[in-house]
Short mmCIF file of C-alpha atoms in Angstrom, two decimals:
data_model
loop_
_atom_site.label_atom_id
_atom_site.label_comp_id
_atom_site.label_asym_id
_atom_site.label_seq_id
_atom_site.Cartn_x
_atom_site.Cartn_y
_atom_site.Cartn_z
CA UNK Q 95 160.67 61.25 -101.18
CA UNK Q 96 162.73 60.08 -104.16
CA UNK Q 97 165.90 60.52 -102.15
CA UNK Q 98 164.47 58.38 -99.37
CA UNK Q 99 163.36 55.67 -101.76
CA UNK Q 100 166.79 55.56 -103.44
CA UNK Q 101 168.38 55.42 -99.98
CA UNK Q 102 166.24 52.44 -98.95
CA UNK Q 103 167.04 50.66 -102.21
CA UNK Q 104 170.76 51.33 -101.65
CA UNK Q 105 170.46 49.89 -98.13
CA UNK Q 106 168.98 46.70 -99.57
CA UNK Q 107 171.57 46.45 -102.33
CA UNK Q 108 174.50 46.70 -99.94
CA UNK Q 109 173.60 43.74 -97.70
CA UNK Q 110 173.06 40.05 -98.42
CA UNK Q 111 169.62 39.74 -96.81
CA UNK Q 112 167.56 40.28 -99.99
CA UNK Q 113 169.48 37.52 -101.78
CA UNK Q 114 168.86 35.14 -98.88
CA UNK Q 115 165.17 36.00 -99.05
CA UNK Q 116 164.98 35.31 -102.77
CA UNK Q 117 166.90 32.05 -102.35
CA UNK Q 118 164.61 30.94 -99.51
CA UNK Q 119 161.49 31.72 -101.54
CA UNK Q 120 162.87 29.87 -104.56
CA UNK Q 121 163.73 26.82 -102.43
CA UNK Q 122 160.25 26.83 -100.93
CA UNK Q 123 158.70 26.87 -104.40
CA UNK Q 124 160.99 24.12 -105.74
CA UNK Q 125 160.43 21.84 -102.74
CA UNK Q 126 156.71 22.62 -102.51
CA UNK Q 127 155.94 22.00 -106.15
CA UNK Q 128 158.06 18.85 -106.33
CA UNK Q 129 156.31 17.53 -103.23
CA UNK Q 130 152.85 18.41 -104.50
CA UNK Q 131 153.41 16.74 -107.86
CA UNK Q 132 154.89 13.54 -106.46
CA UNK Q 133 152.57 13.01 -103.51
CA UNK Q 134 149.25 13.70 -105.20
CA UNK Q 135 146.77 11.05 -106.26
CA UNK Q 136 145.00 13.59 -108.44
CA UNK Q 137 145.56 13.70 -112.17
CA UNK Q 138 148.41 15.90 -113.44
CA UNK Q 139 146.15 18.53 -114.94
CA UNK Q 140 145.34 22.25 -114.95
CA UNK Q 141 143.83 22.14 -111.47
CA UNK Q 142 147.06 20.71 -110.11
CA UNK Q 143 148.97 23.47 -111.93
CA UNK Q 144 147.14 26.04 -109.81
CA UNK Q 145 147.80 24.01 -106.65
CA UNK Q 146 151.51 23.82 -107.53
CA UNK Q 147 151.89 27.54 -108.26
CA UNK Q 148 150.05 28.41 -105.03
CA UNK Q 149 153.48 28.04 -103.40
CA UNK Q 150 154.33 31.47 -104.82
CA UNK Q 151 151.92 32.98 -102.30
CA UNK Q 152 153.38 31.03 -99.38
CA UNK Q 153 156.63 32.96 -99.90
CA UNK Q 154 154.77 35.77 -98.13
CA UNK Q 155 155.90 34.21 -94.84
CA UNK Q 156 159.43 35.19 -95.90
CA UNK Q 157 158.46 38.66 -97.16
CA UNK Q 158 156.70 39.22 -93.81
CA UNK Q 159 159.93 38.49 -91.93
CA UNK Q 160 161.87 40.57 -94.44
CA UNK Q 161 159.48 43.51 -93.93
CA UNK Q 162 160.03 43.24 -90.17
CA UNK Q 163 163.76 43.78 -90.82
CA UNK Q 164 163.03 47.18 -92.38
CA UNK Q 165 162.56 48.98 -89.06
CA UNK Q 166 163.29 46.38 -86.36
CA UNK Q 167 166.47 45.38 -88.22
CA UNK Q 168 167.63 49.00 -88.14
CA UNK Q 169 167.09 49.01 -84.39
CA UNK Q 170 168.94 45.70 -84.14
CA UNK Q 171 172.00 47.06 -85.96
CA UNK Q 172 171.49 50.50 -84.43
CA UNK Q 173 171.58 52.12 -87.84
CA UNK Q 174 168.23 53.76 -87.06
CA UNK Q 175 170.16 56.58 -85.36
CA UNK Q 176 171.92 57.52 -88.60
CA UNK Q 177 168.70 57.10 -90.55
CA UNK Q 178 166.83 59.58 -88.37
CA UNK Q 179 169.82 61.94 -88.21
CA UNK Q 180 169.67 62.16 -92.01
CA UNK Q 181 165.90 62.46 -92.09
CA UNK Q 182 164.34 63.80 -88.88
CA UNK Q 183 160.90 63.40 -90.47
CA UNK Q 184 160.40 59.81 -89.41
CA UNK Q 185 157.04 59.22 -91.06
CA UNK Q 186 158.66 59.92 -94.44
CA UNK Q 187 161.35 57.34 -93.70
CA UNK Q 188 158.74 54.72 -92.84
CA UNK Q 189 156.61 55.65 -95.87
CA UNK Q 190 159.63 55.10 -98.13
CA UNK Q 191 160.24 51.74 -96.47
CA UNK Q 192 156.61 50.70 -97.01
CA UNK Q 193 156.87 51.51 -100.72
CA UNK Q 194 160.27 49.90 -101.26
CA UNK Q 195 159.47 46.73 -99.31
CA UNK Q 196 156.08 46.27 -100.99
CA UNK Q 197 157.73 46.60 -104.40
CA UNK Q 198 160.41 44.16 -103.30
CA UNK Q 199 157.60 41.80 -102.24
CA UNK Q 200 156.25 41.96 -105.80
CA UNK Q 201 159.75 41.27 -107.11
CA UNK Q 202 160.13 38.30 -104.77
CA UNK Q 203 156.76 36.97 -105.94
CA UNK Q 204 157.81 37.40 -109.56
CA UNK Q 205 161.05 35.49 -108.99
CA UNK Q 206 159.13 32.71 -107.21
CA UNK Q 207 156.73 32.59 -110.15
CA UNK Q 208 159.54 32.28 -112.65
CA UNK Q 209 161.20 29.49 -110.68
CA UNK Q 210 157.84 27.82 -110.03
CA UNK Q 211 156.82 27.80 -113.69
CA UNK Q 212 160.14 26.31 -114.77
CA UNK Q 213 160.00 23.61 -112.08
CA UNK Q 214 156.32 22.79 -112.71
CA UNK Q 215 156.75 22.66 -116.50
CA UNK Q 216 159.72 20.32 -116.02
CA UNK Q 217 157.69 17.97 -113.80
CA UNK Q 218 154.73 18.02 -116.19
CA UNK Q 219 157.03 17.13 -119.04
CA UNK Q 220 158.66 14.41 -116.95
CA UNK Q 221 155.23 12.95 -116.12
CA UNK Q 222 154.25 13.06 -119.80
CA UNK Q 223 151.46 15.63 -119.24
CA UNK Q 224 151.02 18.81 -121.26
CA UNK Q 225 151.48 22.06 -119.32
CA UNK Q 226 148.69 24.54 -120.06
CA UNK Q 227 150.49 27.91 -120.11
CA UNK Q 228 147.21 29.75 -120.61
CA UNK Q 229 145.43 28.23 -117.60
CA UNK Q 230 143.32 31.05 -116.15
CA UNK Q 231 143.07 29.39 -112.73
CA UNK Q 232 146.85 29.13 -112.48
CA UNK Q 233 147.45 32.76 -113.46
CA UNK Q 234 144.80 34.00 -111.03
CA UNK Q 235 146.56 32.02 -108.27
CA UNK Q 236 149.92 33.47 -109.28
CA UNK Q 237 148.58 37.04 -109.40
CA UNK Q 238 146.99 36.64 -105.99
CA UNK Q 239 150.18 35.12 -104.63
CA UNK Q 240 152.30 38.04 -105.80
CA UNK Q 241 149.92 40.56 -104.24
CA UNK Q 242 150.01 38.51 -101.02
CA UNK Q 243 153.84 38.71 -101.03
CA UNK Q 244 153.69 42.50 -101.36
CA UNK Q 245 150.98 42.96 -98.73
CA UNK Q 246 152.82 40.83 -96.17
CA UNK Q 247 156.06 42.73 -96.78
CA UNK Q 248 154.24 45.98 -95.97
CA UNK Q 249 152.52 44.40 -92.95
CA UNK Q 250 155.97 43.27 -91.80
CA UNK Q 251 157.21 46.87 -91.92
CA UNK Q 252 154.30 47.77 -89.65
CA UNK Q 253 154.96 44.92 -87.22
CA UNK Q 254 158.65 45.82 -87.03
CA UNK Q 255 157.90 49.51 -86.46
CA UNK Q 256 155.44 48.62 -83.72
CA UNK Q 257 157.52 46.02 -81.85
CA UNK Q 258 161.06 47.19 -82.85
CA UNK Q 259 162.75 44.24 -81.12
CA UNK Q 260 163.79 42.05 -84.04
CA UNK Q 261 163.52 38.74 -82.22
CA UNK Q 262 160.27 39.76 -80.55
CA UNK Q 263 158.67 40.95 -83.79
CA UNK Q 264 159.60 37.82 -85.74
CA UNK Q 265 158.47 35.57 -82.90
CA UNK Q 266 155.12 37.32 -82.64
CA UNK Q 267 154.58 37.23 -86.41
CA UNK Q 268 155.37 33.54 -86.81
CA UNK Q 269 153.51 32.57 -83.65
CA UNK Q 270 150.53 34.46 -84.99
CA UNK Q 271 150.50 32.50 -88.24
CA UNK Q 272 151.11 29.08 -86.68
CA UNK Q 273 149.36 29.32 -83.32
CA UNK Q 274 146.67 31.97 -83.63
CA UNK Q 275 145.54 31.39 -87.19
CA UNK Q 276 146.46 27.72 -87.36
CA UNK Q 277 145.20 26.41 -84.03
CA UNK Q 278 142.97 29.02 -82.44
CA UNK Q 279 141.51 29.60 -85.90
CA UNK Q 280 140.06 26.12 -85.87
CA UNK Q 281 138.28 26.87 -82.60
CA UNK Q 282 136.63 30.06 -83.76
CA UNK Q 283 135.41 28.41 -86.95
CA UNK Q 284 134.22 30.65 -89.75
CA UNK Q 285 135.56 33.80 -88.09
CA UNK Q 286 139.09 32.60 -88.89
CA UNK Q 287 138.47 33.48 -92.53
CA UNK Q 288 138.87 37.13 -91.64
CA UNK Q 289 142.40 36.78 -90.20
CA UNK Q 290 145.30 38.09 -92.33
CA UNK Q 291 147.09 34.86 -93.22
CA UNK Q 292 143.81 33.18 -94.15
CA UNK Q 293 142.83 36.23 -96.20
CA UNK Q 294 146.17 35.89 -97.97
CA UNK Q 295 145.45 32.22 -98.60
CA UNK Q 296 142.07 33.13 -100.09
CA UNK Q 297 143.91 35.49 -102.42
CA UNK Q 298 146.89 33.38 -103.36
CA UNK Q 299 145.94 29.75 -102.93
CA UNK Q 300 144.15 27.57 -105.44
CA UNK Q 301 140.50 26.58 -105.17
CA UNK Q 302 141.55 23.74 -102.89
CA UNK Q 303 142.89 25.26 -99.66
CA UNK Q 304 146.05 23.90 -98.06
CA UNK Q 305 144.54 24.23 -94.62
CA UNK Q 306 141.18 22.70 -93.97
CA UNK Q 307 139.42 25.93 -93.06
CA UNK Q 308 136.84 27.70 -95.15
CA UNK Q 309 138.32 30.69 -96.93
CA UNK Q 310 136.80 33.88 -98.27
CA UNK Q 311 136.37 34.16 -102.04
CA UNK Q 312 139.50 35.46 -103.78
CA UNK Q 313 138.24 39.04 -104.14
CA UNK Q 314 137.10 39.01 -100.51
CA UNK Q 315 140.54 37.87 -99.38
CA UNK Q 316 142.05 40.70 -101.41
CA UNK Q 317 139.83 43.31 -99.80
CA UNK Q 318 140.47 42.03 -96.27
CA UNK Q 319 144.21 41.90 -96.90
CA UNK Q 320 144.15 45.45 -98.28
CA UNK Q 321 142.44 46.61 -95.09
CA UNK Q 322 145.05 44.88 -92.88
CA UNK Q 323 147.86 46.34 -94.97
CA UNK Q 324 146.43 49.85 -94.63
CA UNK Q 325 145.99 49.45 -90.88
CA UNK Q 326 149.57 48.26 -90.39
CA UNK Q 327 150.88 51.03 -92.66
CA UNK Q 328 149.11 53.63 -90.50
CA UNK Q 329 150.43 51.94 -87.36
CA UNK Q 330 153.97 52.02 -88.79
CA UNK Q 331 153.72 55.70 -89.70
CA UNK Q 332 152.22 56.87 -86.42
CA UNK Q 333 154.20 54.81 -83.91
CA UNK Q 334 157.56 55.90 -85.32
CA UNK Q 335 156.99 59.63 -85.01
CA UNK Q 336 157.12 60.30 -81.30
CA UNK Q 337 159.17 57.54 -79.76
CA UNK Q 338 162.58 58.31 -78.32
CA UNK Q 339 165.48 56.60 -80.06
CA UNK Q 340 167.97 55.41 -77.48
CA UNK A 1145 171.52 84.06 -79.43
CA UNK A 1146 175.22 83.42 -79.22
CA UNK A 1147 176.76 80.02 -79.68
CA UNK A 1148 176.22 77.39 -82.33
CA UNK A 1149 174.54 75.03 -79.85
CA UNK A 1150 172.26 76.49 -77.20
CA UNK A 1151 170.60 74.29 -74.60
CA UNK A 1152 167.95 76.13 -72.61
CA UNK A 1153 166.12 74.81 -69.56
CA UNK A 1154 166.29 71.25 -70.86
CA UNK A 1155 164.62 68.60 -68.71
CA UNK A 1156 164.09 64.97 -69.62
CA UNK A 1157 162.06 62.71 -67.36
CA UNK A 1158 161.61 58.97 -67.80
CA UNK A 1159 158.67 58.00 -65.63
CA UNK A 1160 160.04 58.40 -62.09
CA UNK A 1161 163.60 59.27 -63.13
CA UNK A 1162 164.83 62.72 -64.13
CA UNK A 1163 167.79 62.13 -66.44
CA UNK A 1164 168.35 65.80 -67.29
CA UNK A 1165 167.23 68.53 -64.91
CA UNK A 1166 166.77 72.12 -66.15
CA UNK A 1167 170.07 72.14 -68.01
CA UNK A 1168 171.28 75.25 -69.84
CA UNK A 1169 174.59 75.88 -71.59
CA UNK A 1170 176.00 77.30 -74.79
CA UNK A 1171 178.67 75.78 -77.03
CA UNK A 1172 180.79 78.34 -78.88
CA UNK A 1173 182.26 77.94 -82.36
CA UNK A 1174 186.01 77.91 -82.96
CA UNK A 1175 186.94 75.92 -79.87
CA UNK A 1176 186.71 72.31 -78.71
CA UNK A 1177 184.23 71.95 -75.85
CA UNK A 1178 184.43 68.89 -73.63
CA UNK A 1179 181.16 67.54 -72.23
CA UNK A 1180 181.99 65.71 -69.02
CA UNK A 1181 180.17 63.91 -66.26
CA UNK A 1182 180.08 60.62 -64.37
CA UNK A 1183 178.25 57.63 -65.83
CA UNK A 1184 174.52 58.28 -65.81
CA UNK A 1185 174.95 62.05 -65.53
CA UNK A 1186 172.66 62.65 -68.51
CA UNK A 1187 175.35 63.33 -71.14
CA UNK A 1188 174.07 60.93 -73.77
CA UNK A 1189 170.47 61.94 -73.17
CA UNK A 1190 171.42 65.60 -73.61
CA UNK A 1191 173.25 64.88 -76.88
CA UNK A 1192 170.29 62.88 -78.15
CA UNK A 1193 167.91 65.73 -77.40
CA UNK A 1194 170.24 68.13 -79.25
CA UNK A 1195 170.12 65.77 -82.24
CA UNK A 1196 166.34 65.41 -82.21
CA UNK A 1197 166.40 61.70 -81.36
CA UNK A 1198 164.83 62.18 -77.94
CA UNK A 1199 162.04 64.63 -77.18
CA UNK A 1200 162.72 66.79 -74.08
CA UNK A 1201 160.09 66.98 -71.33
CA UNK A 1202 160.77 70.71 -71.07
CA UNK A 1203 163.12 73.28 -72.57
CA UNK A 1204 164.86 73.11 -75.91
CA UNK A 1205 168.12 72.69 -77.75
CA UNK A 1206 168.90 74.85 -80.76
CA UNK A 1207 171.61 74.44 -83.38
CA UNK A 1208 172.44 77.71 -85.13
CA UNK A 1209 169.10 78.99 -83.89
CA UNK A 1210 166.97 76.04 -85.00
CA UNK A 1211 165.78 72.77 -83.60
CA UNK A 1212 167.44 69.79 -85.30
CA UNK A 1213 164.20 68.67 -86.94
CA UNK A 1214 163.86 72.12 -88.54
CA UNK A 1215 167.20 71.93 -90.35
CA UNK A 1216 166.68 71.55 -94.11
CA UNK A 1217 169.85 69.48 -94.66
CA UNK A 1218 170.85 68.34 -91.18
CA UNK A 1219 173.91 66.36 -92.29
CA UNK A 1220 175.40 69.46 -93.89
CA UNK A 1221 174.92 71.43 -90.66
CA UNK A 1222 175.64 68.88 -87.93
CA UNK A 1223 177.91 65.85 -87.95
CA UNK A 1224 177.37 63.39 -85.10
CA UNK A 1225 178.93 60.25 -83.71
CA UNK A 1226 176.85 58.58 -81.05
CA UNK A 1227 178.01 55.81 -78.76
CA UNK A 1228 174.73 54.05 -79.36
CA UNK A 1229 174.94 54.39 -83.13
CA UNK A 1230 175.93 51.37 -85.14
CA UNK A 1231 176.58 49.72 -88.45
CA UNK A 1232 175.13 46.75 -90.29
CA UNK A 1233 177.87 44.16 -89.86
CA UNK A 1234 177.30 42.70 -93.32
CA UNK A 1235 177.72 46.03 -95.08
CA UNK A 1236 181.01 47.36 -96.42
CA UNK A 1237 182.36 50.50 -94.77
CA UNK A 1238 182.27 52.45 -97.99
CA UNK A 1239 178.65 51.44 -98.65
CA UNK A 1240 177.67 52.68 -95.19
CA UNK A 1241 179.00 56.12 -96.13
CA UNK A 1242 177.36 56.00 -99.57
CA UNK A 1243 174.01 55.50 -97.84
CA UNK A 1244 174.63 58.46 -95.52
CA UNK A 1245 175.68 60.63 -98.48
CA UNK A 1246 172.61 59.63 -100.46
CA UNK A 1247 170.22 60.24 -97.57
CA UNK A 1248 171.90 63.51 -96.59
CA UNK A 1249 171.95 65.10 -100.03
CA UNK A 1250 175.76 65.03 -100.13
CA UNK A 1251 177.88 64.47 -103.25
CA UNK A 1252 179.12 60.88 -103.55
CA UNK A 1253 182.68 62.12 -104.13
CA UNK A 1254 182.85 63.14 -100.47
CA UNK A 1255 182.83 59.46 -99.45
CA UNK A 1256 186.40 58.84 -100.61
CA UNK A 1257 187.55 62.19 -99.22
CA UNK A 1258 186.38 61.44 -95.68
CA UNK A 1259 187.68 57.86 -95.85
CA UNK A 1260 191.09 59.33 -96.66
CA UNK A 1261 190.81 61.91 -93.87
CA UNK A 1262 190.14 59.30 -91.16
CA UNK A 1263 192.66 56.85 -92.64
CA UNK A 1264 190.19 54.12 -93.57
CA UNK A 1265 190.66 54.00 -97.34
CA UNK A 1266 192.32 50.60 -97.38
CA UNK A 1267 189.61 48.94 -95.26
CA UNK A 1268 186.68 50.63 -96.96
CA UNK A 1269 185.82 47.60 -99.07
CA UNK A 1270 185.67 45.22 -96.15
CA UNK A 1271 182.47 44.35 -94.31
CA UNK A 1272 182.06 46.26 -91.04
CA UNK A 1273 181.67 42.98 -89.13
CA UNK A 1274 185.42 42.51 -89.49
CA UNK A 1275 186.33 45.97 -88.19
CA UNK A 1276 188.05 46.60 -84.88
CA UNK A 1277 186.47 49.01 -82.40
CA UNK A 1278 188.94 51.69 -83.45
CA UNK A 1279 188.06 51.22 -87.12
CA UNK A 1280 184.38 51.55 -86.28
CA UNK A 1281 185.11 54.81 -84.47
CA UNK A 1282 186.91 56.06 -87.57
CA UNK A 1283 184.00 55.04 -89.77
CA UNK A 1284 181.59 56.86 -87.46
CA UNK A 1285 183.81 59.92 -87.58
CA UNK A 1286 183.94 59.72 -91.38
CA UNK A 1287 180.14 59.73 -91.40
CA UNK A 1288 180.07 62.82 -89.20
CA UNK A 1289 182.50 64.68 -91.48
CA UNK A 1290 180.70 63.65 -94.68
CA UNK A 1291 178.53 66.74 -95.02
CA UNK A 1292 181.39 69.16 -94.14
CA UNK A 1293 179.27 70.39 -91.21
CA UNK A 1294 179.91 73.50 -89.14
CA UNK A 1295 178.84 71.72 -85.95
CA UNK A 1296 180.21 68.41 -84.65
CA UNK A 1297 178.66 66.43 -81.79
CA UNK A 1298 180.78 63.45 -80.75
CA UNK A 1299 179.86 61.02 -77.99
CA UNK A 1300 182.95 59.23 -76.60
CA UNK A 1301 184.86 59.28 -79.92
CA UNK A 1302 188.08 58.18 -78.21
CA UNK A 1303 186.65 54.80 -77.14
CA UNK A 1304 188.63 51.96 -78.62
CA UNK A 1305 191.32 54.12 -80.20
CA UNK A 1306 194.97 53.21 -79.71
CA UNK A 1307 197.46 55.92 -78.66
CA UNK A 1308 198.22 56.84 -82.26
CA UNK A 1309 194.51 57.03 -83.02
CA UNK A 1310 194.01 59.24 -79.96
CA UNK A 1311 196.71 61.61 -81.13
CA UNK A 1312 195.19 61.74 -84.62
CA UNK A 1313 191.76 62.40 -83.16
CA UNK A 1314 193.14 65.22 -81.02
CA UNK A 1315 194.76 66.84 -84.05
CA UNK A 1316 191.60 66.37 -86.07
CA UNK A 1317 189.35 67.95 -83.44
CA UNK A 1318 191.69 70.90 -82.90
CA UNK A 1319 191.98 71.33 -86.66
CA UNK A 1320 188.20 71.33 -87.08
CA UNK A 1321 187.78 73.90 -84.32
CA UNK A 1322 190.60 75.94 -85.86
CA UNK A 1323 188.55 76.14 -89.04
CA UNK A 1324 185.85 77.90 -87.02
CA UNK A 1325 183.62 74.88 -86.44
CA UNK A 1326 181.75 74.13 -83.26
CA UNK A 1327 183.01 70.92 -81.65
CA UNK A 1328 181.22 69.32 -78.68
CA UNK A 1329 182.83 66.11 -77.50
CA UNK A 1330 181.81 63.97 -74.56
CA UNK A 1331 184.41 61.85 -72.86
CA UNK A 1332 185.30 60.20 -69.60
CA UNK A 1333 189.04 59.98 -70.32
CA UNK A 1334 189.97 63.14 -68.44
CA UNK A 1335 193.69 63.04 -69.23
CA UNK A 1336 192.82 63.00 -72.92
CA UNK A 1337 190.25 65.76 -72.51
CA UNK A 1338 192.74 67.97 -70.69
CA UNK A 1339 195.01 67.90 -73.74
CA UNK A 1340 192.29 68.51 -76.29
CA UNK A 1341 189.60 70.88 -75.10
CA UNK A 1342 189.49 74.63 -74.52
CA UNK A 1343 186.17 74.78 -72.74
CA UNK A 1344 184.30 72.30 -70.57
CA UNK A 1345 180.69 71.68 -69.63
CA UNK A 1346 180.41 69.43 -66.57
CA UNK A 1347 177.12 67.79 -65.61
CA UNK A 1348 176.22 65.51 -62.75
CA UNK A 1349 172.86 64.05 -61.80
CA UNK A 1350 171.41 65.70 -64.88
CA UNK A 1351 172.28 69.21 -63.68
CA UNK A 1352 174.98 71.68 -64.72
CA UNK A 1353 178.07 71.86 -62.46
CA UNK A 1354 180.37 74.03 -64.52
CA UNK A 1355 180.50 75.69 -67.92
CA UNK A 1356 183.49 77.76 -68.93
CA UNK A 1357 187.11 77.60 -69.96
CA UNK A 1358 189.33 74.78 -68.84
CA UNK A 1359 191.94 77.34 -67.78
CA UNK A 1360 189.57 79.09 -65.34
CA UNK A 1361 188.41 75.76 -63.94
CA UNK A 1362 191.84 74.42 -63.13
CA UNK A 1363 193.63 77.74 -62.67
CA UNK A 1364 191.48 79.08 -59.83
CA UNK A 1365 192.73 76.57 -57.29
CA UNK A 1366 195.70 75.23 -59.20
CA UNK A 1367 193.98 71.86 -59.53
CA UNK A 1368 194.25 69.20 -62.17
CA UNK A 1369 191.16 68.64 -64.31
CA UNK A 1370 190.60 65.36 -62.47
CA UNK A 1371 190.64 67.03 -59.06
CA UNK A 1372 188.25 69.75 -60.21
CA UNK A 1373 185.98 67.16 -61.85
CA UNK A 1374 185.80 65.03 -58.73
CA UNK A 1375 185.16 68.08 -56.53
CA UNK A 1376 182.31 69.26 -58.77
CA UNK A 1377 180.66 65.91 -59.33
CA UNK A 1378 180.90 64.48 -55.81
CA UNK A 1379 178.73 67.29 -54.47
CA UNK A 1380 176.32 65.87 -51.88
CA UNK A 1381 173.32 67.18 -53.82
CA UNK A 1382 174.18 64.54 -56.40
CA UNK A 1383 172.36 61.56 -55.03
CA UNK A 1384 174.00 58.31 -56.17
CA UNK A 1385 170.55 56.77 -56.44
CA UNK A 1386 169.54 59.18 -59.23
CA UNK A 1387 172.75 58.48 -61.10
CA UNK A 1388 172.27 54.74 -60.90
CA UNK A 1389 168.67 55.03 -62.01
CA UNK A 1390 169.48 57.06 -65.12
CA UNK A 1391 172.16 54.56 -66.02
CA UNK A 1392 169.55 51.83 -65.86
CA UNK A 1393 167.09 53.60 -68.15
CA UNK A 1394 169.82 54.11 -70.70
CA UNK A 1395 171.27 50.66 -70.66
#
């Protein structure tokens, strides 16, 4: 298993995709926080700190797409053939990808956090407010956001293993977030709380949700997201085993 | 069990289409064996079953007595280049081989050795996206040679090579066979095959048409390889419809 994990890390280190992901997440955090600070009518206080740093969790849209690349990207570039020639035990390959991509999701969340804290502290200072580094609400939001990044990376691995067409998998994933959870979610009312993106929001977004729906409590969002992640991990492991590679 | 690769009663069905139909043949070590057939004859499917990428509907393919998935270090036993294999265009050629070495339990020092052997040392630090088709073939070949395997399975390795590259490939394949390795190479360039191989396996419509030495095939009637190939593969039992259908499932 160590060999497989090192191999997956080497694959990531030898392409530019991970850097693009980190850059995209950092840009999202910079733009999101700057927008939140300058458009709000609320006081520049601790509550707004949590709202600003909630953008760390939104980077999970990027880690989801990045996770999809793990398997579907290998089909896209047709490197999956070499991967399975090296390691005929496909479930071990996918297991290594789940571990490596989840850890990379944590790393991405940590980088977003670092960038977000610097940007937020700079705005607070510019607005003449004092930045409360010990704010418990902010750190809980950040912690939830990082876990959300990791969970969505692993879910992405599952989606990519299931759909395998890169374009198809990314389309389905983004359409799910925007159309199913965003629009259909409003029709089904309280049931929408149980959908994965909304569970992630419960985990990684501040007390004030960005979308107008009711969310689960933070711990509830965490549990629901853990269940989704496990389901997609099992899907990824089982669907890869038997399929022909051609 | 004689032969480094033994295919026994292999059948592969895709829904209504039978791509490979009860195919059996043996590939001997120490010689280059050509694997020939018209488009859609089931060549690629057969190679993919041998390499464990496709599950057969019936029968089996063994490499040195084992199924591919049962090999402890497959890259040290079998080297393969598949037409459908590929590279990440943003990755450097050398990095591609480092990944294969890492995943195959092969010493990293082999990477530079195989780059040298296929003549790709100078381009190894460039991204694969900028490679020509011939350079990609060389990189694929380098990957196959990485684990110093006793068995080589090459699907259309001559595609995209210029005449000098063809000549180098021919020398390489004959050299590898001369070292006692098993070399199975599919091709549709019959003139090239005639100069390179000692034995041939010819399939058409998923079924075996001939397996034996090239000399016996062409010597019996004093034919060229092309004439013998066309005679064997234009047999009326080969329905064009089946050939076209297998081509569609592959493409």
